[in-house]
Short mmCIF file of C-alpha atoms and ligand atoms in Angstrom, two decimals:
data_model
loop_
_atom_site.label_atom_id
_atom_site.label_comp_id
_atom_site.label_asym_id
_atom_site.label_seq_id
_atom_site.Cartn_x
_atom_site.Cartn_y
_atom_site.Cartn_z
CA MET A 4 0.00 0.00 0.00
CA ASN A 5 1.34 3.44 -0.78
CA GLN A 6 1.24 6.21 1.75
CA LEU A 7 -1.52 8.14 0.00
CA GLU A 8 -4.01 5.28 0.48
CA TYR A 9 -2.97 4.55 4.05
CA ASP A 10 -5.55 5.94 6.49
CA LYS A 11 -3.88 5.29 9.85
CA PRO A 12 -1.46 7.68 11.60
CA VAL A 13 2.16 7.52 10.47
CA PRO A 14 5.07 8.48 12.75
CA PRO A 15 6.32 12.02 12.14
CA LEU A 16 9.97 12.23 11.09
CA ASN A 17 12.31 12.48 14.07
CA ARG A 18 16.12 12.45 13.90
CA ASP A 19 16.48 10.86 17.36
CA SER A 20 14.40 7.83 16.46
CA LYS A 21 15.24 7.37 12.77
CA PRO A 22 17.55 4.38 13.47
CA PHE A 23 14.65 2.66 15.27
CA TRP A 24 12.24 3.07 12.35
CA ASP A 25 14.95 2.13 9.85
CA SER A 26 15.55 -1.08 11.82
CA MET A 27 11.82 -1.82 11.85
CA LYS A 28 11.73 -1.46 8.08
CA ALA A 29 14.57 -4.02 7.92
CA HIS A 30 12.57 -6.38 10.21
CA ASP A 31 15.47 -6.23 12.67
CA MET A 32 14.39 -4.07 15.64
CA ARG A 33 17.21 -2.12 17.25
CA LEU A 34 16.90 -0.40 20.59
CA GLN A 35 18.80 2.70 21.65
CA ARG A 36 21.54 1.98 24.19
CA CYS A 37 23.73 4.42 26.11
CA ALA A 38 27.27 4.09 24.75
CA ASP A 39 28.71 5.01 28.16
CA CYS A 40 26.74 3.15 30.83
CA GLY A 41 24.94 0.62 28.62
CA LYS A 42 21.37 1.40 29.74
CA VAL A 43 18.83 0.54 27.04
CA ARG A 44 16.14 3.19 26.62
CA HIS A 45 12.88 3.49 24.71
CA TYR A 46 11.34 5.58 23.23
CA PRO A 47 14.48 7.04 21.62
CA ARG A 48 15.69 10.39 22.97
CA PRO A 49 18.91 12.43 23.10
CA VAL A 50 20.07 11.96 26.72
CA CYS A 51 20.64 8.94 28.98
CA ASP A 52 18.72 9.57 32.20
CA ASN A 53 21.11 7.28 34.08
CA CYS A 54 24.45 8.98 33.30
CA LEU A 55 23.47 12.01 31.14
CA SER A 56 25.60 10.83 28.24
CA MET A 57 24.46 11.90 24.79
CA GLU A 58 26.39 9.09 23.05
CA CYS A 59 24.42 6.04 22.02
CA ASP A 60 24.52 2.93 19.89
CA TRP A 61 21.74 0.63 18.66
CA VAL A 62 21.47 -2.92 19.94
CA ARG A 63 19.49 -5.73 18.29
CA ALA A 64 16.28 -6.56 20.19
CA SER A 65 15.79 -10.20 21.14
CA GLY A 66 12.10 -9.93 20.24
CA LYS A 67 11.21 -11.79 23.42
CA GLY A 68 9.02 -10.33 26.09
CA LYS A 69 6.16 -10.74 28.55
CA VAL A 70 2.73 -9.14 28.71
CA HIS A 71 2.59 -6.30 31.25
CA SER A 72 -0.95 -5.11 30.54
CA TRP A 73 -3.49 -4.85 27.70
CA THR A 74 -6.74 -3.44 26.45
CA ILE A 75 -9.25 -4.73 23.92
CA SER A 76 -10.68 -1.81 21.99
CA HIS A 77 -14.23 -2.09 20.67
CA HIS A 78 -14.34 1.51 19.46
CA ALA A 79 -12.15 2.90 16.67
CA PHE A 80 -11.04 6.39 17.54
CA LEU A 81 -9.92 6.93 13.95
CA PRO A 82 -11.77 5.52 10.92
CA GLY A 83 -8.64 3.67 9.77
CA PHE A 84 -8.94 1.24 12.67
CA ILE A 85 -12.60 0.24 12.21
CA ALA A 86 -11.65 -2.88 10.25
CA ASP A 87 -9.30 -3.95 13.09
CA LEU A 88 -12.04 -4.11 15.76
CA PRO A 89 -12.08 -5.67 18.25
CA MET A 90 -8.41 -4.78 18.56
CA THR A 91 -6.09 -6.08 21.28
CA LEU A 92 -3.28 -3.73 22.27
CA VAL A 93 -0.61 -5.12 24.57
CA THR A 94 1.99 -3.40 26.72
CA VAL A 95 4.97 -5.75 26.68
CA ASP A 96 8.07 -5.92 28.87
CA LEU A 97 10.89 -6.72 26.45
CA ASP A 98 13.74 -8.80 27.82
CA GLU A 99 15.99 -5.73 27.26
CA GLY A 100 14.15 -3.93 30.08
CA VAL A 101 12.00 -1.50 28.08
CA ARG A 102 8.38 -1.74 26.98
CA ILE A 103 6.61 -1.69 23.62
CA CYS A 104 2.91 -1.08 22.98
CA ALA A 105 1.63 -2.87 19.88
CA GLN A 106 -1.27 -4.89 18.52
CA MET A 107 -1.54 -8.54 19.52
CA ARG A 108 -2.09 -11.21 16.87
CA ASP A 109 -3.32 -14.83 17.00
CA CYS A 110 -4.53 -14.57 20.59
CA GLU A 111 -7.99 -14.97 22.12
CA PRO A 112 -8.79 -12.41 24.84
CA GLU A 113 -9.17 -15.21 27.42
CA GLN A 114 -5.56 -16.26 26.84
CA LEU A 115 -4.16 -12.93 27.95
CA GLN A 116 -2.49 -12.75 31.32
CA VAL A 117 0.27 -10.81 33.03
CA ASP A 118 3.72 -12.27 32.28
CA MET A 119 2.44 -14.33 29.35
CA PRO A 120 5.44 -14.89 27.03
CA VAL A 121 5.16 -13.19 23.63
CA GLU A 122 7.36 -12.71 20.61
CA LEU A 123 7.82 -9.75 18.33
CA GLY A 124 6.67 -9.75 14.72
CA TYR A 125 6.78 -7.21 11.92
CA GLU A 126 4.00 -5.93 9.68
CA ASP A 127 4.70 -3.71 6.69
CA ALA A 128 2.00 -1.04 6.88
CA THR A 129 3.26 0.95 3.89
CA SER A 130 6.33 0.80 1.70
CA ASP A 131 7.99 3.12 4.23
CA LEU A 132 6.53 2.00 7.57
CA THR A 133 6.82 -1.28 9.44
CA LEU A 134 4.97 -1.66 12.73
CA PRO A 135 5.65 -4.10 15.58
CA VAL A 136 3.08 -6.74 16.54
CA PHE A 137 3.19 -9.51 19.15
CA ARG A 138 2.12 -13.16 19.13
CA PRO A 139 1.98 -15.75 21.91
CA ALA A 140 5.46 -17.29 22.21
CA MET B 17 6.02 26.86 50.11
CA ALA B 18 4.59 26.13 53.57
CA GLY B 19 4.46 29.90 53.91
CA ILE B 20 1.50 30.11 51.54
CA THR B 21 -1.07 28.51 53.84
CA ASP B 22 -4.23 30.65 54.08
CA LYS B 23 -2.52 33.61 52.41
CA CYS B 24 -4.81 33.28 49.41
CA SER B 25 -8.52 32.58 49.15
CA VAL B 26 -11.13 31.78 46.57
CA THR B 27 -13.35 34.87 46.62
CA GLY B 28 -15.60 34.34 43.61
CA ILE B 29 -17.01 31.54 41.47
CA GLY B 30 -19.04 31.62 38.26
CA GLU B 31 -20.55 28.99 35.99
CA THR B 32 -22.59 29.07 32.80
CA GLU B 33 -25.36 26.66 31.98
CA TYR B 34 -23.80 23.28 31.16
CA SER B 35 -25.13 21.59 28.04
CA ARG B 36 -24.32 19.52 24.98
CA ASN B 37 -24.91 22.36 22.55
CA SER B 38 -24.37 25.86 23.88
CA GLY B 39 -24.98 27.63 20.57
CA ARG B 40 -22.47 30.23 21.76
CA SER B 41 -18.81 30.98 21.19
CA VAL B 42 -16.20 29.67 23.60
CA ALA B 43 -15.18 33.28 24.29
CA ALA B 44 -18.76 34.20 25.19
CA LEU B 45 -19.01 31.23 27.58
CA GLN B 46 -15.73 32.11 29.29
CA MET B 47 -16.62 35.80 29.60
CA GLU B 48 -20.01 34.99 31.14
CA ALA B 49 -18.43 32.68 33.73
CA SER B 50 -15.71 35.25 34.44
CA LEU B 51 -18.17 38.13 34.91
CA LYS B 52 -20.24 35.96 37.26
CA ALA B 53 -17.14 35.03 39.30
CA ILE B 54 -16.00 38.66 39.54
CA ALA B 55 -19.48 39.82 40.56
CA ASP B 56 -19.78 36.96 43.05
CA ALA B 57 -16.59 38.21 44.70
CA GLY B 58 -17.95 41.74 44.84
CA LEU B 59 -15.14 42.98 42.60
CA GLN B 60 -15.11 45.02 39.41
CA PRO B 61 -13.36 43.64 36.31
CA SER B 62 -10.84 46.47 36.69
CA ASP B 63 -9.77 44.93 40.03
CA ILE B 64 -8.49 41.80 38.21
CA ASP B 65 -4.72 42.09 37.80
CA GLY B 66 -3.92 38.49 36.85
CA VAL B 67 -5.44 35.91 34.53
CA ILE B 68 -4.52 32.28 33.82
CA PRO B 69 -6.33 31.37 30.59
CA TYR B 70 -7.17 27.77 29.71
CA PHE B 71 -4.04 26.18 28.33
CA ASN B 72 -5.37 25.41 24.85
CA MET B 73 -5.04 29.16 24.15
CA GLU B 74 -8.43 29.33 22.47
CA VAL B 75 -9.21 32.45 24.54
CA VAL B 76 -6.01 34.26 25.52
CA ALA B 77 -5.23 36.86 28.20
CA GLU B 78 -5.60 39.67 25.68
CA GLU B 79 -9.25 38.70 25.14
CA PHE B 80 -9.96 39.14 28.84
CA ILE B 81 -8.34 42.59 28.82
CA THR B 82 -10.35 43.60 25.77
CA ASN B 83 -13.71 42.17 26.83
CA LEU B 84 -13.64 42.99 30.52
CA GLY B 85 -11.92 46.37 30.34
CA ILE B 86 -9.01 45.29 32.53
CA THR B 87 -6.61 48.25 32.50
CA ASP B 88 -3.63 46.97 34.47
CA LEU B 89 -3.06 43.22 33.97
CA ARG B 90 0.23 42.43 35.71
CA TYR B 91 0.31 38.64 35.57
CA SER B 92 -0.65 36.03 33.00
CA ALA B 93 0.47 32.43 32.62
CA ILE B 94 -0.83 29.12 31.41
CA THR B 95 -0.59 25.75 33.15
CA PRO B 96 -0.35 23.09 30.44
CA LEU B 97 -1.26 19.97 32.44
CA GLY B 98 -4.40 18.87 30.61
CA GLY B 99 -7.08 18.09 33.16
CA ALA B 100 -4.70 18.92 35.99
CA SER B 101 -4.50 22.50 34.73
CA ALA B 102 -7.34 24.06 36.73
CA VAL B 103 -5.92 23.07 40.11
CA ALA B 104 -2.34 23.70 38.91
CA ALA B 105 -3.54 27.19 37.99
CA ILE B 106 -4.53 27.68 41.64
CA GLN B 107 -0.90 26.96 42.54
CA ALA B 108 0.32 29.43 39.92
CA ALA B 109 -2.12 32.11 41.12
CA VAL B 110 -1.12 31.58 44.75
CA SER B 111 2.57 31.81 43.82
CA ALA B 112 2.01 35.10 41.99
CA ILE B 113 -0.09 36.56 44.78
CA VAL B 114 2.29 35.56 47.58
CA ALA B 115 5.18 36.98 45.53
CA GLY B 116 3.32 40.29 45.39
CA VAL B 117 2.86 40.26 41.63
CA ALA B 118 -0.95 40.29 41.66
CA ASN B 119 -3.88 40.58 44.08
CA HIS B 120 -6.90 39.14 42.27
CA VAL B 121 -6.25 36.42 39.69
CA LEU B 122 -8.99 35.15 37.37
CA LEU B 123 -8.97 31.44 36.39
CA PRO B 124 -11.40 30.75 33.52
CA ILE B 125 -12.01 27.48 31.66
CA GLY B 126 -14.62 26.92 29.02
CA ARG B 127 -15.22 25.16 25.77
CA ASN B 128 -17.63 23.61 23.35
CA GLY B 129 -16.36 20.12 24.05
CA SER B 130 -19.55 18.52 22.74
CA SER B 131 -20.78 20.72 19.89
CA GLY B 132 -17.30 21.84 18.80
CA GLU B 133 -14.36 19.72 17.76
CA ARG B 134 -14.44 16.30 19.42
CA ILE B 135 -12.16 15.96 22.42
CA GLY B 136 -10.84 12.58 21.25
CA GLY B 137 -9.74 13.95 17.92
CA ARG B 138 -7.66 16.71 19.46
CA VAL B 139 -5.19 14.53 21.33
CA GLN B 140 -3.02 13.77 18.32
CA ALA B 141 -2.27 17.40 17.61
CA MET B 142 -1.08 18.24 21.14
CA PRO B 143 2.72 18.65 21.46
CA GLN B 144 2.86 16.90 24.84
CA PHE B 145 1.68 13.76 23.05
CA ARG B 146 4.48 13.75 20.46
CA VAL B 147 5.94 10.48 21.73
CA LEU B 148 2.52 8.87 21.70
CA GLY B 149 1.93 10.13 18.18
CA GLU B 150 5.15 8.59 16.98
CA PHE B 151 5.18 5.23 18.74
CA GLU B 152 1.66 4.26 19.83
CA MET B 153 -0.95 5.97 17.68
CA PRO B 154 0.32 4.21 14.52
CA SER B 155 -0.55 0.90 16.23
CA GLY B 156 -4.00 2.16 17.26
CA ASN B 157 -3.33 3.20 20.88
CA ILE B 158 -4.81 6.65 20.36
CA ALA B 159 -7.42 7.96 22.77
CA PRO B 160 -7.54 8.33 26.56
CA PRO B 161 -10.03 5.45 27.12
CA GLN B 162 -7.48 3.11 25.49
CA LEU B 163 -4.41 4.63 27.10
CA TYR B 164 -5.91 4.49 30.59
CA ALA B 165 -7.36 1.02 30.00
CA HIS B 166 -3.80 -0.37 30.18
CA MET B 167 -3.53 1.19 33.66
CA ALA B 168 -6.90 -0.12 34.76
CA ARG B 169 -6.22 -3.64 33.47
CA ARG B 170 -2.87 -3.74 35.28
CA HIS B 171 -4.59 -2.62 38.50
CA MET B 172 -7.22 -5.33 38.09
CA GLU B 173 -4.63 -8.04 37.47
CA MET B 174 -2.38 -6.96 40.35
CA TYR B 175 -5.04 -6.21 42.97
CA GLY B 176 -8.24 -7.99 41.91
CA THR B 177 -10.10 -4.75 41.22
CA THR B 178 -13.38 -5.30 39.36
CA SER B 179 -15.55 -3.44 36.87
CA ARG B 180 -18.39 -3.52 39.41
CA GLN B 181 -16.18 -1.58 41.82
CA LEU B 182 -15.55 1.04 39.15
CA ALA B 183 -19.32 1.14 38.62
CA GLU B 184 -19.75 2.25 42.26
CA ILE B 185 -18.06 5.52 41.30
CA ALA B 186 -20.25 6.16 38.26
CA VAL B 187 -23.40 5.33 40.23
CA ALA B 188 -22.52 7.57 43.19
CA GLU B 189 -21.77 10.48 40.89
CA ARG B 190 -24.98 10.05 38.91
CA ALA B 191 -27.01 10.14 42.12
CA ASN B 192 -25.37 13.48 42.95
CA ALA B 193 -25.98 14.87 39.46
CA ILE B 194 -29.68 14.17 39.81
CA LEU B 195 -29.72 16.54 42.80
CA ASN B 196 -28.10 19.27 40.68
CA ASP B 197 -30.16 21.48 38.36
CA ASN B 198 -27.04 22.33 36.33
CA ALA B 199 -26.04 18.72 35.62
CA VAL B 200 -26.42 17.31 32.13
CA MET B 201 -27.21 13.71 33.14
CA GLN B 202 -30.48 13.33 35.04
CA LYS B 203 -31.40 9.66 34.44
CA PRO B 204 -30.80 7.33 37.39
CA MET B 205 -28.02 4.74 36.97
CA THR B 206 -27.60 1.37 38.66
CA ILE B 207 -24.59 -0.92 38.83
CA GLU B 208 -26.34 -3.13 36.28
CA ASP B 209 -26.85 -0.16 33.94
CA HIS B 210 -23.11 0.42 34.11
CA GLN B 211 -22.37 -3.25 33.50
CA ASN B 212 -24.69 -3.23 30.48
CA SER B 213 -23.15 -0.12 28.92
CA ARG B 214 -21.11 -0.86 25.83
CA MET B 215 -17.45 -1.71 26.07
CA ILE B 216 -15.25 1.10 24.75
CA SER B 217 -11.79 -0.25 25.49
CA ASP B 218 -11.81 -3.20 27.87
CA PRO B 219 -12.00 -2.89 30.85
CA LEU B 220 -13.49 0.61 30.42
CA ARG B 221 -17.17 0.78 29.47
CA LEU B 222 -19.13 3.79 28.22
CA PHE B 223 -20.27 4.64 31.76
CA ASP B 224 -16.65 4.64 32.94
CA CYS B 225 -16.00 7.57 30.60
CA CYS B 226 -16.64 11.28 31.14
CA LEU B 227 -19.04 13.42 29.17
CA GLU B 228 -18.12 15.80 26.38
CA SER B 229 -19.73 19.10 27.25
CA ASP B 230 -20.24 22.77 26.46
CA GLY B 231 -19.92 25.44 29.12
CA ALA B 232 -17.53 27.50 31.20
CA ALA B 233 -16.55 27.99 34.83
CA ALA B 234 -14.28 30.54 36.48
CA VAL B 235 -12.94 31.39 39.91
CA VAL B 236 -11.18 34.40 41.40
CA ILE B 237 -8.21 33.79 43.70
CA SER B 238 -7.39 36.76 45.92
CA ASN B 239 -4.80 37.82 48.44
CA THR B 240 -6.58 36.96 51.71
CA GLU B 241 -5.73 40.42 53.08
CA ARG B 242 -7.77 41.88 50.22
CA ALA B 243 -10.49 39.24 50.61
CA LYS B 244 -11.89 40.11 53.99
CA ASP B 245 -14.00 43.06 52.84
CA LEU B 246 -15.41 41.30 49.81
CA ARG B 247 -18.93 40.01 49.27
CA GLN B 248 -18.37 36.34 50.17
CA LYS B 249 -16.69 34.75 53.14
CA PRO B 250 -13.25 33.78 51.84
CA ILE B 251 -12.51 30.09 51.25
CA TYR B 252 -8.91 29.74 52.37
CA ILE B 253 -6.35 27.80 50.35
CA MET B 254 -4.48 25.70 52.92
CA GLY B 255 -2.25 23.73 50.55
CA VAL B 256 -1.77 23.22 46.84
CA ALA B 257 0.68 21.21 44.72
CA GLU B 258 1.20 19.63 41.32
CA GLY B 259 3.04 16.40 40.54
CA HIS B 260 4.27 14.79 37.34
CA PRO B 261 4.50 11.00 37.06
CA ASP B 262 7.60 9.08 36.03
CA SER B 263 7.65 8.72 32.24
CA PRO B 264 5.18 11.60 31.84
CA SER B 265 5.11 11.51 28.01
CA ASN B 266 3.87 7.95 27.75
CA ILE B 267 2.22 5.46 30.04
CA THR B 268 3.84 2.43 28.41
CA GLN B 269 7.30 3.10 29.85
CA ARG B 270 6.07 4.13 33.32
CA PRO B 271 7.70 1.94 35.98
CA ASP B 272 4.38 1.54 37.84
CA LEU B 273 1.34 1.87 35.58
CA THR B 274 -0.89 2.23 38.63
CA THR B 275 0.70 5.34 40.16
CA LEU B 276 -0.13 8.89 39.02
CA GLY B 277 1.58 12.25 39.53
CA THR B 278 -1.02 12.74 42.26
CA ALA B 279 1.12 10.52 44.49
CA LYS B 280 3.86 13.17 44.40
CA ALA B 281 1.54 16.17 44.83
CA ALA B 282 -0.59 14.82 47.67
CA PRO B 283 2.01 14.68 50.49
CA ILE B 284 3.15 18.20 49.64
CA ALA B 285 -0.39 19.59 49.74
CA PHE B 286 -1.29 17.75 52.96
CA ASP B 287 1.96 18.79 54.69
CA MET B 288 1.37 22.38 53.64
CA ALA B 289 -2.18 22.30 54.96
CA GLY B 290 -1.04 20.64 58.19
CA ILE B 291 -3.98 18.21 58.22
CA ASP B 292 -4.55 14.50 57.79
CA ARG B 293 -6.72 12.57 55.33
CA LYS B 294 -9.39 11.98 57.95
CA ASP B 295 -9.86 15.75 58.26
CA ILE B 296 -11.27 16.00 54.72
CA ASP B 297 -15.07 16.41 54.82
CA VAL B 298 -15.71 16.44 51.06
CA ALA B 299 -13.58 15.73 47.99
CA GLU B 300 -14.04 16.75 44.36
CA ILE B 301 -11.89 14.25 42.45
CA TYR B 302 -11.07 14.74 38.77
CA ASP B 303 -12.99 12.01 36.99
CA CYS B 304 -12.20 11.68 33.32
CA PHE B 305 -12.65 7.94 34.00
CA THR B 306 -13.96 5.99 36.99
CA TYR B 307 -10.62 4.20 37.26
CA ILE B 308 -8.77 7.51 37.53
CA VAL B 309 -10.93 8.47 40.53
CA MET B 310 -10.14 5.20 42.31
CA CYS B 311 -6.43 5.47 41.53
CA GLN B 312 -6.27 9.05 42.80
CA LEU B 313 -7.99 8.09 46.06
CA GLU B 314 -5.11 5.64 46.59
CA ASP B 315 -2.42 8.11 45.52
CA LEU B 316 -3.96 10.78 47.78
CA GLY B 317 -3.49 8.41 50.70
CA PHE B 318 -7.14 7.78 51.55
CA CYS B 319 -6.35 4.06 51.24
CA ALA B 320 -3.35 1.92 50.35
CA LYS B 321 -2.40 1.09 46.75
CA GLY B 322 -4.59 -1.76 45.60
CA GLU B 323 -7.37 -1.09 48.13
CA GLY B 324 -9.21 1.49 46.01
CA GLY B 325 -11.80 -0.97 44.76
CA ASP B 326 -12.92 -1.79 48.29
CA PHE B 327 -12.63 1.85 49.35
CA VAL B 328 -15.16 3.11 46.78
CA SER B 329 -17.68 0.37 47.60
CA ASN B 330 -20.50 0.14 50.13
CA GLY B 331 -21.48 3.80 49.94
CA ARG B 332 -18.30 5.28 51.38
CA ILE B 333 -18.01 7.86 48.58
CA ALA B 334 -21.74 8.58 48.25
CA LEU B 335 -23.52 11.48 49.93
CA GLY B 336 -23.84 10.58 53.60
CA GLY B 337 -20.79 8.30 53.35
CA GLU B 338 -17.44 8.67 55.04
CA LEU B 339 -15.91 10.60 52.13
CA PRO B 340 -18.50 12.08 49.75
CA ILE B 341 -16.96 12.76 46.35
CA ASN B 342 -18.03 14.74 43.30
CA THR B 343 -21.13 16.15 44.94
CA HIS B 344 -21.97 17.99 41.69
CA GLY B 345 -21.90 14.86 39.53
CA GLY B 346 -18.39 15.44 38.19
CA LEU B 347 -17.16 15.06 34.63
CA LEU B 348 -19.03 11.75 34.49
CA SER B 349 -22.50 13.15 35.10
CA GLN B 350 -22.51 16.94 35.59
CA SER B 351 -20.34 18.31 32.79
CA HIS B 352 -16.77 18.22 31.47
CA ILE B 353 -15.48 21.69 32.26
CA VAL B 354 -11.95 20.32 32.71
CA GLY B 355 -12.30 20.32 36.48
CA MET B 356 -12.98 24.02 37.01
CA ASN B 357 -16.52 22.85 37.84
CA HIS B 358 -14.91 20.76 40.59
CA VAL B 359 -13.21 23.84 42.04
CA CYS B 360 -16.51 25.77 41.96
CA GLU B 361 -18.31 22.86 43.64
CA LEU B 362 -15.78 22.61 46.47
CA VAL B 363 -16.17 26.33 47.15
CA LYS B 364 -19.97 25.94 47.19
CA GLN B 365 -19.74 23.06 49.63
CA LEU B 366 -17.44 25.00 51.97
CA ARG B 367 -19.73 28.05 51.80
CA GLY B 368 -22.72 25.84 52.65
CA ASP B 369 -24.23 26.54 49.22
CA GLY B 370 -24.23 22.92 48.09
CA GLY B 371 -28.02 22.78 47.69
CA LYS B 372 -29.58 19.32 47.85
CA ALA B 373 -26.09 17.78 47.68
CA GLN B 374 -24.71 19.79 50.62
CA VAL B 375 -22.44 17.70 52.86
CA ALA B 376 -23.25 18.33 56.52
CA ASN B 377 -20.52 20.23 58.39
CA ALA B 378 -18.27 20.58 55.35
CA ASN B 379 -15.42 22.67 56.70
CA ILE B 380 -12.32 21.27 54.99
CA GLY B 381 -12.29 19.91 51.47
CA LEU B 382 -10.04 18.77 48.70
CA VAL B 383 -10.12 19.17 44.92
CA THR B 384 -7.90 17.43 42.40
CA GLY B 385 -7.00 17.75 38.77
CA PHE B 386 -5.62 15.00 36.56
CA GLY B 387 -4.52 14.95 32.97
CA ASP B 388 -2.02 14.56 30.18
CA LEU B 389 -1.45 10.83 30.87
CA GLY B 390 -0.64 11.23 34.56
CA ASP B 391 -0.15 14.78 35.80
CA GLY B 392 -1.83 15.34 39.14
CA SER B 393 -2.76 18.45 41.09
CA VAL B 394 -4.25 18.80 44.57
CA ALA B 395 -5.69 21.76 46.49
CA ILE B 396 -6.96 21.69 50.06
CA MET B 397 -9.31 24.44 51.23
CA ARG B 398 -11.25 25.42 54.37
CA ASN B 399 -14.00 27.83 55.31
ZN1 ZN C 27 24.13 6.19 30.35
#
């Protein structure tokens, strides 16, 4: 699908997080890591809140995590999501120590529980945008 | 800041009719509420030397100068904390007054939240939600009922909180609204009605969510030394504080999803006031969602974290209960005036003007604001 037909929100361009979105497009999620103290942080930003370093590198995400919380939306707050309803959104603790919020796939609502193991997947939304999704591990 | 206790007072309050379709401009609504508040205080518009407009900048300080004929405005500011803004504006007004910058500060809020642009649609354009716009809205995590549902679900899983407990809040508030001639919702609600309302974003149902409303409310905060000769008995501001949660720009990364900025503000406000939780006779708690009320009651210290579900049950928060809340019906059942209606209601209660919803012997009360994913504000007042 090209971007003109796509009717869901797309991330605005941001220099601090470009390596993250580039890695998503490559289906190889990278997380921002402080080059000085090694703390992984998400969402990407200029300064490490642990040591105040502005140097960072990008570490490959394991794609493994556990459910921290969730919601099942029955109302689309933008027309682009109507076809997705009911839509399960999960907050996931990644093994790297940060969280990701994304849609859940291949999971009945009754299966969901705190600390349920999940694994990261990739969905190409447009030719320029790849979004994370999770599935039961 | 302990030096501020009782140095400032609420001297005037004003509210328009609350509705779903005002048929009037936002500026007209705010000016009507402001003129009522100024007249209620026994002041002239020319006495106002400070104004804190609503943070969305739809009606700016200049408009108040122009419309009200203010000739010497010495202080203006905005407090961009979403629904925590009204009570945070009390803190800003008190700071300016105690510093000697102003004597009578006007705090107006008003909007056409129902007949104008939908509240849900506005979130994406707000700069404080940039991170959300980049990382969560593309996946469909867009609107407050979804964002806060992650908090509510976590609370339920950790502490066994139930939807029926959240319903207690909606039901208590509706009962209060029915006693209020200026409340939009007048139909009685039962726990079963709440349970049968449609699911918006599990676990939050329609009746867990606030109204979208038209109307305006305003208060005047004055230097207490200038308040004593005015028309109303001053309502003294004993303590006020704002608090920002960890990971304020997004809920997802917050270390504890079930703790709000309120938890940081509350001890400051209570210490300043020099009172304990049991001294509070009535509480107007910002209620964009039932869950947010319960979570604030925990973060305020009325009960321990995880005990909110039990706390709000068995009539404790209803009129006649141990801690009556939202005696006007709140955002859930009176009107969504971004919590300035809560400030007005607390002042009414402490003046003894609470009408059919008057709490007996209401001498000390508390009002909160909450917004922007977790900002909290708390003010404690006495008569
Ligand atoms: Zn570091």
